[in-house]
mmCIF file of C-alpha atoms in Angstrom:
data_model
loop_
_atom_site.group_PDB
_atom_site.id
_atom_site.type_symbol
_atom_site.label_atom_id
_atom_site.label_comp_id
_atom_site.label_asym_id
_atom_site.label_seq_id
_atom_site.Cartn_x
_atom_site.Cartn_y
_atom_site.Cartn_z
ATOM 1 C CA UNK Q 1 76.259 146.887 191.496
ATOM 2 C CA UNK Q 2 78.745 146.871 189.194
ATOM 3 C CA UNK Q 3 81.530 149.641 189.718
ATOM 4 C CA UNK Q 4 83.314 151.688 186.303
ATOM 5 C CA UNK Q 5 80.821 150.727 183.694
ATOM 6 C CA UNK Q 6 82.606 151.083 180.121
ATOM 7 C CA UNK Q 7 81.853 153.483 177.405
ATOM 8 C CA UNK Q 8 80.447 155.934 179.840
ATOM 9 C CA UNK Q 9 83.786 158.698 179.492
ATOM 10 C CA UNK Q 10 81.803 161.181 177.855
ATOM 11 C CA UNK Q 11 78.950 161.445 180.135
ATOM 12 C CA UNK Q 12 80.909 163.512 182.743
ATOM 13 C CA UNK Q 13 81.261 166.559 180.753
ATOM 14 C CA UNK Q 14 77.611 165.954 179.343
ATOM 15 C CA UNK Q 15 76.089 165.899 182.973
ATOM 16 C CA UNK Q 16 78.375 168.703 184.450
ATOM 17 C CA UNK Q 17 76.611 170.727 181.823
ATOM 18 C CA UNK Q 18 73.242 169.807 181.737
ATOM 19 C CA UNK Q 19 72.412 168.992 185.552
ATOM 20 C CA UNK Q 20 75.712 170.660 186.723
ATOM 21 C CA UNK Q 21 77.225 167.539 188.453
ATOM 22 C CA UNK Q 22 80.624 167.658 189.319
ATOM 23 C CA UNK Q 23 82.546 165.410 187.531
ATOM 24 C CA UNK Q 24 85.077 164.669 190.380
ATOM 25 C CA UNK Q 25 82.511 164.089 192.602
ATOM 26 C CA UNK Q 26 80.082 161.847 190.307
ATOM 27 C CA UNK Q 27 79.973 158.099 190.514
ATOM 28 C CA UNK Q 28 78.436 155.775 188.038
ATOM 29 C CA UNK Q 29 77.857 152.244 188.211
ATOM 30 C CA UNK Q 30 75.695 149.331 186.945
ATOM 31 C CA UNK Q 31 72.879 148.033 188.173
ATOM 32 C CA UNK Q 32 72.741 144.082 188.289
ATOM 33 C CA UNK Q 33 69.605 141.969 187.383
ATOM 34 C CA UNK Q 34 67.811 142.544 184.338
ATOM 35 C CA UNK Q 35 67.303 140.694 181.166
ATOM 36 C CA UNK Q 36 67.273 143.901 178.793
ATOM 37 C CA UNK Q 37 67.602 147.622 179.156
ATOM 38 C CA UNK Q 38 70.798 148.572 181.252
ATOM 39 C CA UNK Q 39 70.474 151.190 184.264
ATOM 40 C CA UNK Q 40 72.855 152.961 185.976
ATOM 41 C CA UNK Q 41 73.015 154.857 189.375
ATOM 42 C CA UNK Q 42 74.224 158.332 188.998
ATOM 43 C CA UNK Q 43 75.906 159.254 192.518
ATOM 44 C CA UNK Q 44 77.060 162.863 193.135
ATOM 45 C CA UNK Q 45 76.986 165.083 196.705
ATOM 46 C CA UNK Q 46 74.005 167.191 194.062
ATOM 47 C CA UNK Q 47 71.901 164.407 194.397
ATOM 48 C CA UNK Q 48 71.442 160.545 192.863
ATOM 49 C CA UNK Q 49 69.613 159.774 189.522
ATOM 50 C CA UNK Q 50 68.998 156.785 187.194
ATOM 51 C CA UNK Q 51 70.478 156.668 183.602
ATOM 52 C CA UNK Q 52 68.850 154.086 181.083
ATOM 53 C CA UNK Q 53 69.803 153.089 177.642
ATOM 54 C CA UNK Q 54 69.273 150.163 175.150
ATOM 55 C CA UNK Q 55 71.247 146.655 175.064
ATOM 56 C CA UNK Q 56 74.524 146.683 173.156
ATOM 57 C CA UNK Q 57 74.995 145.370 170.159
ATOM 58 C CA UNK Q 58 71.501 145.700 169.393
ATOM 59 C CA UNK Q 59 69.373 148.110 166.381
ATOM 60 C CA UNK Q 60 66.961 149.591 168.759
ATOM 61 C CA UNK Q 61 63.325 148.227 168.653
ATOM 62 C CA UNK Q 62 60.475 149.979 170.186
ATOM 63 C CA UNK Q 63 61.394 147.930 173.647
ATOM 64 C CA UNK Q 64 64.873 150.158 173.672
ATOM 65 C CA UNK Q 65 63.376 152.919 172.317
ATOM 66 C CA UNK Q 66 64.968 155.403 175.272
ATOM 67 C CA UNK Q 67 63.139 158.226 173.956
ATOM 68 C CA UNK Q 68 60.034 156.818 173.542
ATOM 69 C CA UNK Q 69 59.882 155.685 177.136
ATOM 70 C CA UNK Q 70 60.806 159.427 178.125
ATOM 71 C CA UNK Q 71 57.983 160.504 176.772
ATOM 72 C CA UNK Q 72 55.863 158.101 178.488
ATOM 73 C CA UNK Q 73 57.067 159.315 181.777
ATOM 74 C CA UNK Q 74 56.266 162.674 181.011
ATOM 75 C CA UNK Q 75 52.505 162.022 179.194
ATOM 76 C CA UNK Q 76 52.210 159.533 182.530
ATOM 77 C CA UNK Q 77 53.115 162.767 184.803
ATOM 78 C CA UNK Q 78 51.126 165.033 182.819
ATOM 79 C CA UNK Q 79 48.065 162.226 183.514
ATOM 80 C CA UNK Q 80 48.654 162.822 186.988
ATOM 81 C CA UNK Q 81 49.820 159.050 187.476
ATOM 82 C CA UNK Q 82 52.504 159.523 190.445
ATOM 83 C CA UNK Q 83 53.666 156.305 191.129
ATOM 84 C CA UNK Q 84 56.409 156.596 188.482
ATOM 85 C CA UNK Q 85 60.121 158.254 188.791
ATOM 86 C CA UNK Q 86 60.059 162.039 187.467
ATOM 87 C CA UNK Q 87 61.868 162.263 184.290
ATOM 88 C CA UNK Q 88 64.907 164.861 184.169
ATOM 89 C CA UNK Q 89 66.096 164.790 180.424
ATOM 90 C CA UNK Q 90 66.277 162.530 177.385
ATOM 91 C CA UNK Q 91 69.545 162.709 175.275
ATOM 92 C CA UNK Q 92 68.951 161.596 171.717
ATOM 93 C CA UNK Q 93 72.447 162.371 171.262
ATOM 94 C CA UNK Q 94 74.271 159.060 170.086
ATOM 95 C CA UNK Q 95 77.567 160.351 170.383
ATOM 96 C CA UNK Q 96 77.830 161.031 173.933
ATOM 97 C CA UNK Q 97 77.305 156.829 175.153
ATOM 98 C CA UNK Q 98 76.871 155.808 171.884
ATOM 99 C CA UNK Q 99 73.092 155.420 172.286
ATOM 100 C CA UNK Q 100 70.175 157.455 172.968
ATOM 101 C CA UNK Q 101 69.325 157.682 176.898
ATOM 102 C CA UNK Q 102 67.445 158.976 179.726
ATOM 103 C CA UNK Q 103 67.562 160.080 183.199
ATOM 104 C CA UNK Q 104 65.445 160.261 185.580
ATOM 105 C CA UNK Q 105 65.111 160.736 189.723
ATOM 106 C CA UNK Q 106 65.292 157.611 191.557
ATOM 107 C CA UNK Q 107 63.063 156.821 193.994
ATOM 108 C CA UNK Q 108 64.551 154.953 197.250
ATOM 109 C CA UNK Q 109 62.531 151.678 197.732
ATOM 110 C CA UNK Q 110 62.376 147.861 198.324
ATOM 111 C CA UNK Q 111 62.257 145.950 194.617
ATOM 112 C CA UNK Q 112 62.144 142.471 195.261
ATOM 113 C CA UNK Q 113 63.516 139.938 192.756
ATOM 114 C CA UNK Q 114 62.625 136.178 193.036
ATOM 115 C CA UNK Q 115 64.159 135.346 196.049
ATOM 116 C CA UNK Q 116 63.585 137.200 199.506
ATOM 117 C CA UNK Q 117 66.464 138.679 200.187
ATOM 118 C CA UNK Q 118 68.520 137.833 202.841
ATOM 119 C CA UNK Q 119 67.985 139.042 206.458
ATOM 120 C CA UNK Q 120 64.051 140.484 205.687
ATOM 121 C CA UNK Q 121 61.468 138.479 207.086
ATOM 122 C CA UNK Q 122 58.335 139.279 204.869
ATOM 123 C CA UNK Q 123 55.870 137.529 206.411
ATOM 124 C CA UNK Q 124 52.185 136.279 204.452
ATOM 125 C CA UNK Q 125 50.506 139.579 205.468
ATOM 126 C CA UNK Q 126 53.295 141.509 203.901
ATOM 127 C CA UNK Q 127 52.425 139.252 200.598
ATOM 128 C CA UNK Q 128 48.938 139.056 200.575
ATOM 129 C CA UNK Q 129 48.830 143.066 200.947
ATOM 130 C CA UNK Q 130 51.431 143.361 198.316
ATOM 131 C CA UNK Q 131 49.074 141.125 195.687
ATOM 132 C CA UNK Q 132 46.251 143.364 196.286
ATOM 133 C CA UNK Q 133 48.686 146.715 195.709
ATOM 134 C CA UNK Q 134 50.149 145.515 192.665
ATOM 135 C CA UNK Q 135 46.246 144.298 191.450
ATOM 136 C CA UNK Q 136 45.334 147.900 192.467
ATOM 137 C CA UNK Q 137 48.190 149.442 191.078
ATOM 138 C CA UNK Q 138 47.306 148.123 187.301
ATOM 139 C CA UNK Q 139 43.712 148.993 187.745
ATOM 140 C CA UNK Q 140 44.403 152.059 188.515
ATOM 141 C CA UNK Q 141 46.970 152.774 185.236
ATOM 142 C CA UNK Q 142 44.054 150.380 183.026
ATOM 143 C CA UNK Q 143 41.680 153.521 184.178
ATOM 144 C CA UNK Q 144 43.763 156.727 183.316
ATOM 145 C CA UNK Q 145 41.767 159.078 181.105
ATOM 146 C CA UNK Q 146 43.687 159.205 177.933
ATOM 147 C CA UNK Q 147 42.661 161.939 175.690
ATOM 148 C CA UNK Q 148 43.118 164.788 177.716
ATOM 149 C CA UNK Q 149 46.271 163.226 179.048
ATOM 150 C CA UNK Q 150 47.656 162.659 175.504
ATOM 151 C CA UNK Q 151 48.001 159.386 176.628
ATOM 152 C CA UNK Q 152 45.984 158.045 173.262
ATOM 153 C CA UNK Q 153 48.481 159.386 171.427
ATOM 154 C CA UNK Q 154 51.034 156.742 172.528
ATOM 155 C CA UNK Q 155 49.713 153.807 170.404
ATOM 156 C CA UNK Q 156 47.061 151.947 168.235
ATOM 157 C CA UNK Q 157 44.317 150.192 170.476
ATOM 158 C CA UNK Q 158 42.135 149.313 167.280
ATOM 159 C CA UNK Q 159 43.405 145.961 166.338
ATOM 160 C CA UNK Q 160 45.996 145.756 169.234
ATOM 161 C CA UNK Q 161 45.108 141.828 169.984
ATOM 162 C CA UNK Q 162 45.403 140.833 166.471
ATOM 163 C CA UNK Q 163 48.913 142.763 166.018
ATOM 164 C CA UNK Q 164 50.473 141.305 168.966
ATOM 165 C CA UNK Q 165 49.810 137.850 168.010
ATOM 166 C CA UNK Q 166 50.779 138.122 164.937
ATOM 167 C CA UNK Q 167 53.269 139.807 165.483
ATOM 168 C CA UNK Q 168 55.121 137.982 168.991
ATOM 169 C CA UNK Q 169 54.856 134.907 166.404
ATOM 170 C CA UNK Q 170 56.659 136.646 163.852
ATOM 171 C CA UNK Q 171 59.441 137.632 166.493
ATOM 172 C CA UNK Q 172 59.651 133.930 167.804
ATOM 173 C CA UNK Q 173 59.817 132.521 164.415
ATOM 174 C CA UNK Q 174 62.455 135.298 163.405
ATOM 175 C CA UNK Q 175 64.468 134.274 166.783
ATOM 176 C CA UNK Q 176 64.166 130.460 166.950
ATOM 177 C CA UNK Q 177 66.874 128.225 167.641
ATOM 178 C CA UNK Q 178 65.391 125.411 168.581
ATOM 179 C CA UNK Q 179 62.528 122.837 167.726
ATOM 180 C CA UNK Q 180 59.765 123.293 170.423
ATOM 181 C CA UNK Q 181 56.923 122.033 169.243
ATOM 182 C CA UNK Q 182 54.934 123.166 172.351
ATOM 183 C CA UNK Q 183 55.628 126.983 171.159
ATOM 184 C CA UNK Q 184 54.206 126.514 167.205
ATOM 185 C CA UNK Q 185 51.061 124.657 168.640
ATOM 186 C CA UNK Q 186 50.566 127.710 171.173
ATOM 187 C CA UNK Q 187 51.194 130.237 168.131
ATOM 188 C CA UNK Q 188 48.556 128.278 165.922
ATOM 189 C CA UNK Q 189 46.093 128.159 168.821
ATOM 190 C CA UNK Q 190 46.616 132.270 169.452
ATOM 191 C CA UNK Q 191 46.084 133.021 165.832
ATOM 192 C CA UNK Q 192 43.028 131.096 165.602
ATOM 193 C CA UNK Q 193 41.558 132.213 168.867
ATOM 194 C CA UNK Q 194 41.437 136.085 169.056
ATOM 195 C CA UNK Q 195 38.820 137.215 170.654
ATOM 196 C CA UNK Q 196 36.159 139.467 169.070
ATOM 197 C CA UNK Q 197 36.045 141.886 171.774
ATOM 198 C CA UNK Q 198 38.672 144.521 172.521
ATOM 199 C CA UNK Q 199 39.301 146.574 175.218
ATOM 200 C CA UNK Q 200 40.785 149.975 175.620
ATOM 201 C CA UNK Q 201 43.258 151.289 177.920
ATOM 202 C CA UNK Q 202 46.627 152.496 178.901
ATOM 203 C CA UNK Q 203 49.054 149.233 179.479
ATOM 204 C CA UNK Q 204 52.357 148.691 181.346
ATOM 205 C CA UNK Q 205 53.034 145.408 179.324
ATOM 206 C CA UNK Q 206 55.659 144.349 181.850
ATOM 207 C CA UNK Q 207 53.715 145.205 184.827
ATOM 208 C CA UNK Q 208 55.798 142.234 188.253
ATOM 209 C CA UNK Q 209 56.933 142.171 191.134
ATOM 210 C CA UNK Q 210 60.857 143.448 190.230
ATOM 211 C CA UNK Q 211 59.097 146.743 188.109
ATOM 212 C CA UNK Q 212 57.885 147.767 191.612
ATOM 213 C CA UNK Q 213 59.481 150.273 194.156
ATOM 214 C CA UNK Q 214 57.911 149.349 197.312
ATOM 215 C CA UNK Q 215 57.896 151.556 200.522
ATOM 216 C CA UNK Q 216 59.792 149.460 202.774
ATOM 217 C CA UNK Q 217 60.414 145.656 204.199
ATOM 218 C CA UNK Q 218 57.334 146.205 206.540
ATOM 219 C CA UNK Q 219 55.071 148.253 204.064
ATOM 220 C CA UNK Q 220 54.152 146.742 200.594
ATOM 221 C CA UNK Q 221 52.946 150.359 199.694
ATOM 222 C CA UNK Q 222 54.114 151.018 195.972
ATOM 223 C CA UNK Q 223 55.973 154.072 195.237
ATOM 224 C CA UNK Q 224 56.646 153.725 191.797
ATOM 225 C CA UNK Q 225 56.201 151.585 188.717
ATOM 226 C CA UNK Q 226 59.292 151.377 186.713
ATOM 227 C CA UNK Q 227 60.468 150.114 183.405
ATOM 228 C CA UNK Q 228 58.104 151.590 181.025
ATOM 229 C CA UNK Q 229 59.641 151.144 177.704
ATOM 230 C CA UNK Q 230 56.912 148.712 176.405
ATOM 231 C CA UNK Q 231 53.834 150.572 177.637
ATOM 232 C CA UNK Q 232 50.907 151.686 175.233
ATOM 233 C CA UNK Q 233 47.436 152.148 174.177
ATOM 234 C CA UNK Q 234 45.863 148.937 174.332
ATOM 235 C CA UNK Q 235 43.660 145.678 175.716
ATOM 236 C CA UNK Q 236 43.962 145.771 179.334
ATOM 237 C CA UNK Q 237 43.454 142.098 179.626
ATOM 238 C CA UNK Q 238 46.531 141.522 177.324
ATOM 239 C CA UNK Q 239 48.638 143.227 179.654
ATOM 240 C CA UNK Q 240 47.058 141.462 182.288
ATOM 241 C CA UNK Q 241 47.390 138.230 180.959
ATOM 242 C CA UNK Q 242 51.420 139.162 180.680
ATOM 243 C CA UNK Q 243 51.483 139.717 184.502
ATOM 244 C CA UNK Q 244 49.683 136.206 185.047
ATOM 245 C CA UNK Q 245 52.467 134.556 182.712
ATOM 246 C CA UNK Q 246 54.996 136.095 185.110
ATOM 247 C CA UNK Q 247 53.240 135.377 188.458
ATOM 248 C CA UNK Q 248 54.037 132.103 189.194
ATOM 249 C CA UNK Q 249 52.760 129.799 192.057
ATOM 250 C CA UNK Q 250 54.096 127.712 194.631
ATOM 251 C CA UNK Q 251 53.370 124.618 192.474
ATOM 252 C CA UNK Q 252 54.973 125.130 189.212
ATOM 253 C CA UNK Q 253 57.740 124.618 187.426
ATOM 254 C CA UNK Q 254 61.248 126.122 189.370
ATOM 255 C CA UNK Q 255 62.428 127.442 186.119
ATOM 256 C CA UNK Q 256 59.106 129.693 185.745
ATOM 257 C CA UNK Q 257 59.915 131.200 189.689
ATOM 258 C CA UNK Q 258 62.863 133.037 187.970
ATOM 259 C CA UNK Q 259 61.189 136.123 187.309
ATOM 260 C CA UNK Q 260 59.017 137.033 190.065
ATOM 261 C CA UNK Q 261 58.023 136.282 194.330
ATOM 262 C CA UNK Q 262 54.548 135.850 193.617
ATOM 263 C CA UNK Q 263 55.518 131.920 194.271
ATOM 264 C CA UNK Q 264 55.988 133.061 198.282
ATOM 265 C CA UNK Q 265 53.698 132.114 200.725
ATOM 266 C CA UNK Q 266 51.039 134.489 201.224
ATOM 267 C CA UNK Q 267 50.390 135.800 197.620
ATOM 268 C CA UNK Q 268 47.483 135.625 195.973
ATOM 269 C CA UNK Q 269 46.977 132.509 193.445
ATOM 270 C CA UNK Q 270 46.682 133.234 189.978
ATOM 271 C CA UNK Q 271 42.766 132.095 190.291
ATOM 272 C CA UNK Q 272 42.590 134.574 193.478
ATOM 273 C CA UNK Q 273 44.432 137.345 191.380
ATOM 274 C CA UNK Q 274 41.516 137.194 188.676
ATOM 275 C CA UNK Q 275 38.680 137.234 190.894
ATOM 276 C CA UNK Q 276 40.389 140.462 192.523
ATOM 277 C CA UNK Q 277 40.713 142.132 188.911
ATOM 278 C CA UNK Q 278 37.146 141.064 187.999
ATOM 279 C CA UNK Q 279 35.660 142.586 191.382
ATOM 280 C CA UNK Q 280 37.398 145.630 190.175
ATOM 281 C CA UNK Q 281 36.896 145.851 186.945
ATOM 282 C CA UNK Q 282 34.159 146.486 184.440
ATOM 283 C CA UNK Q 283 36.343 144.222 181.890
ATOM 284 C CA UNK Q 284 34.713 141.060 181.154
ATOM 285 C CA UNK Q 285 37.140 137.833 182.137
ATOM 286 C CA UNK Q 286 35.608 135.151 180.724
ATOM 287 C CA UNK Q 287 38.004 134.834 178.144
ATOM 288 C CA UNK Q 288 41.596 134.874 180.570
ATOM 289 C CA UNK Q 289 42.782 131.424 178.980
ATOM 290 C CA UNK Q 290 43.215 133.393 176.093
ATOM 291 C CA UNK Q 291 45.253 135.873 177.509
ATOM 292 C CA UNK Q 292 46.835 133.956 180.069
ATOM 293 C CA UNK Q 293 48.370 131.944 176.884
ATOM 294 C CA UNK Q 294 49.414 135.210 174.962
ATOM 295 C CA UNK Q 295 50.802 136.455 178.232
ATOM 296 C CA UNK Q 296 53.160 133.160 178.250
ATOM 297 C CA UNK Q 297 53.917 132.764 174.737
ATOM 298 C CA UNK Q 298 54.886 136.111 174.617
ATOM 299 C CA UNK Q 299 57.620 135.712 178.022
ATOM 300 C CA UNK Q 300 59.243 132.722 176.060
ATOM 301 C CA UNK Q 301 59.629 134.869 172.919
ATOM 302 C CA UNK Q 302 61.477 137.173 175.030
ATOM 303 C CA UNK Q 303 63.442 134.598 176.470
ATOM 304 C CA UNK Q 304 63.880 133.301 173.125
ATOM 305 C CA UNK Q 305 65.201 136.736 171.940
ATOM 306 C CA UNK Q 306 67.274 137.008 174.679
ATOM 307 C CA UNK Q 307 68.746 133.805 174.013
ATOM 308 C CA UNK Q 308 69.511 133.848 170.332
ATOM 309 C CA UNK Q 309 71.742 137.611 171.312
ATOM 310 C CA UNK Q 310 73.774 135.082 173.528
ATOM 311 C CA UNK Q 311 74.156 132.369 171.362
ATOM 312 C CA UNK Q 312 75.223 135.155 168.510
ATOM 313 C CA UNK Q 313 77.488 136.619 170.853
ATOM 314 C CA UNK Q 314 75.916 139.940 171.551
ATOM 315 C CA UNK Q 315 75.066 139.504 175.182
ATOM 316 C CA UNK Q 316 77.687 137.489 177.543
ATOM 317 C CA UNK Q 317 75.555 137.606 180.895
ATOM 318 C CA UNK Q 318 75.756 134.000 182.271
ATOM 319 C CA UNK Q 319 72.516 133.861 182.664
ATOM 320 C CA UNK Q 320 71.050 133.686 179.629
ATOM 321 C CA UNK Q 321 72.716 130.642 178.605
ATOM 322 C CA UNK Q 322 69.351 129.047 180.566
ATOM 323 C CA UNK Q 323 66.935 131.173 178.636
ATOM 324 C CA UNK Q 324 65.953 128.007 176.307
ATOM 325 C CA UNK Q 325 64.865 126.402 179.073
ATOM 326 C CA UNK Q 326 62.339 129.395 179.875
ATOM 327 C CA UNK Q 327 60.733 129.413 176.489
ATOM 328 C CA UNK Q 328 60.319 125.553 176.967
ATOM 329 C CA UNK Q 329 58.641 125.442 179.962
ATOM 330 C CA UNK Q 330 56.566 128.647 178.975
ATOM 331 C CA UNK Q 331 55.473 126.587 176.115
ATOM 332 C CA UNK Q 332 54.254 123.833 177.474
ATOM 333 C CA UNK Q 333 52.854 125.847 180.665
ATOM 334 C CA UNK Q 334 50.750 127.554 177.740
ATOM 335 C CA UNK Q 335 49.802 124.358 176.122
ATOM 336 C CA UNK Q 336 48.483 122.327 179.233
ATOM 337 C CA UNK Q 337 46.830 125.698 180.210
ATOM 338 C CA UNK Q 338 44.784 125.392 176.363
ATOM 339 C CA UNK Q 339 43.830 121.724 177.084
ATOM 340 C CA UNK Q 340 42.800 122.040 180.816
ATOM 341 C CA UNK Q 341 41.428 125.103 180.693
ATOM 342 C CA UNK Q 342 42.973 125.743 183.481
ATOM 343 C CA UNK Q 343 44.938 128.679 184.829
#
């Protein structure tokens, strides 16, 4: 982690009031990794929690909407989903970080990032058990009840398909920087290809591997989904087809491993992964090419946000100085994937 994050001076004060935290005693730093929302560990002898807020340097979009996602986590805990951290309190204050913000408990875990980390040996068992949690994991969220919950309430499910499309190729247009040609044939083929059937449920939208809190190195056992700033009302399948653009196989391209271990052996394929949803599921997959392409189109416009805040100067991480490389290889991932019909 990084230690003495900036900007933070007036949060002392704030959280000696609110969750009476000692302000000699409290310790905040940064956690590392990440391509968007920044966390930080809250570390006092009362007990440690987790602090999010939006990017800097950016007007906040529903994706760093802080407040929005606080309210998720409570209509999620009021839906009796458990596997999520407990929310503590939203602060729609701007003065006190200079952003709104949220904090909630944090739940002590293995997250895995897209390398195995150093001294754990997780084994194929450990990897084959963990595809079938995560698989479970989103069925289980695709099923809530949403009306009692007040789940429904969190978004627009009539004409969700059609909106993302259009509007993920609005964003990548608005964003570009460079000529791919791979990424305007892939937004062509998307508008034209919406399917007529929609689906309704309650969706993660960034539902991998490193948005998981797992039990331990030995048990894949999920303790709680996090990151839940994009979730909604919505088409399943779309969110579904998001977690197949991120779970990438032994086989493809290096740069497209850089977001999630489902490359290790062990995992499922993406192939096994659908046949596991579909045996699940009263969804009908016949149409996953479709989403599978959305799903990857809509990772390189992220990247391809991402990218353009560097280039403009508004995010300095090293790391997305590589990002155009992402949304190229997404692109023509998504492209081969339309002419083989293959996933």
């Amino acid at each position: 982690m990084n230690k003495e994050p900036q900007g933070l001076e007036n949060l002392f004060p704030y959280l000696e009031t609110k969750l009476n935290l000692d302000p000699q005693s409290t310790v905040i730093s940064q956690f590392k990794g990440g391509y968007s929302n920044l966390t930080f560990l809250i570390n006092s002898p009362d007990g440690e929690f987790v602090l999010r807020r939006p990017p800097l340097g950016m007007k906040i979009s529903k994706a760093h909407d802080m407040v929005r996602e606080y309210r998720i986590l409570e209509a999620l805990d009021k839906a009796g989903y458990e596997k999520i951290p407990k929310p503590v309190l939203c602060c729609e204050d701007e003065t006190v970080i200079g952003a709104p913000f949220f904090i909630m408990e944090k739940v002590e875990g293995l997250i895995l990032r897209n390398k195995i980390p150093e001294g754990l040996n997780l084994g194929k068992e450990f990897f084959k058990n963990l595809s079938k949690n995560t698989l479970d994991g989103m069925l289980d969220l695709h099923q809530l009840e949403l009306e009692k919950s007040g789940l429904s309430q969190l978004g627009k499910p009539e004409g969700y398909v059609e909106r993302q499309v259009l509007g993920w190729s609005e964003r990548y247009f608005n964003a570009k920087t460079d000529e791919l040609p791979e990424m305007e044939a892939v937004s062509d083929w998307l508008k034209t290809n919406i399917p007529n059937q929609e689906h309704v449920g309650f969706i993660h939208n960034d539902y991998k591997f490193d948005n998981l809190v797992l039990a331990s190195p030995q048990d894949p056992t999920i303790k709680a989904v996090l990151d839940w700033e994009m979730a909604t009302v919505g088409d399943p399948l779309m969110d579904f087809g998001t977690s197949l653009a991120y779970w990438a196989e032994a086989g493809d391209p290096d740069i497209l491993k850089m977001f999630n271990l489902s490359y290790a052996d062990g995992n499922f394929t993406r192939a096994e992964a659908i046949a596991y949803y579909a045996s699940k599921s009263p969804l009908n997959l016949e149409n996953m090419i479709f989403y599978y392409t959305y799903g990857l189109f809509k990772v390189a416009v992220i990247a391809q946000q991402i990218y353009k805040r560097f280039k403009l100067g508004f995010a300095q991480d090293s790391r997305f100085s590589g990002l155009i490389l992402v949304v190229e290889a997404c692109g023509k991932k998504a492209l081969e994937s339309i002419h083989s019909q293959k996933i």
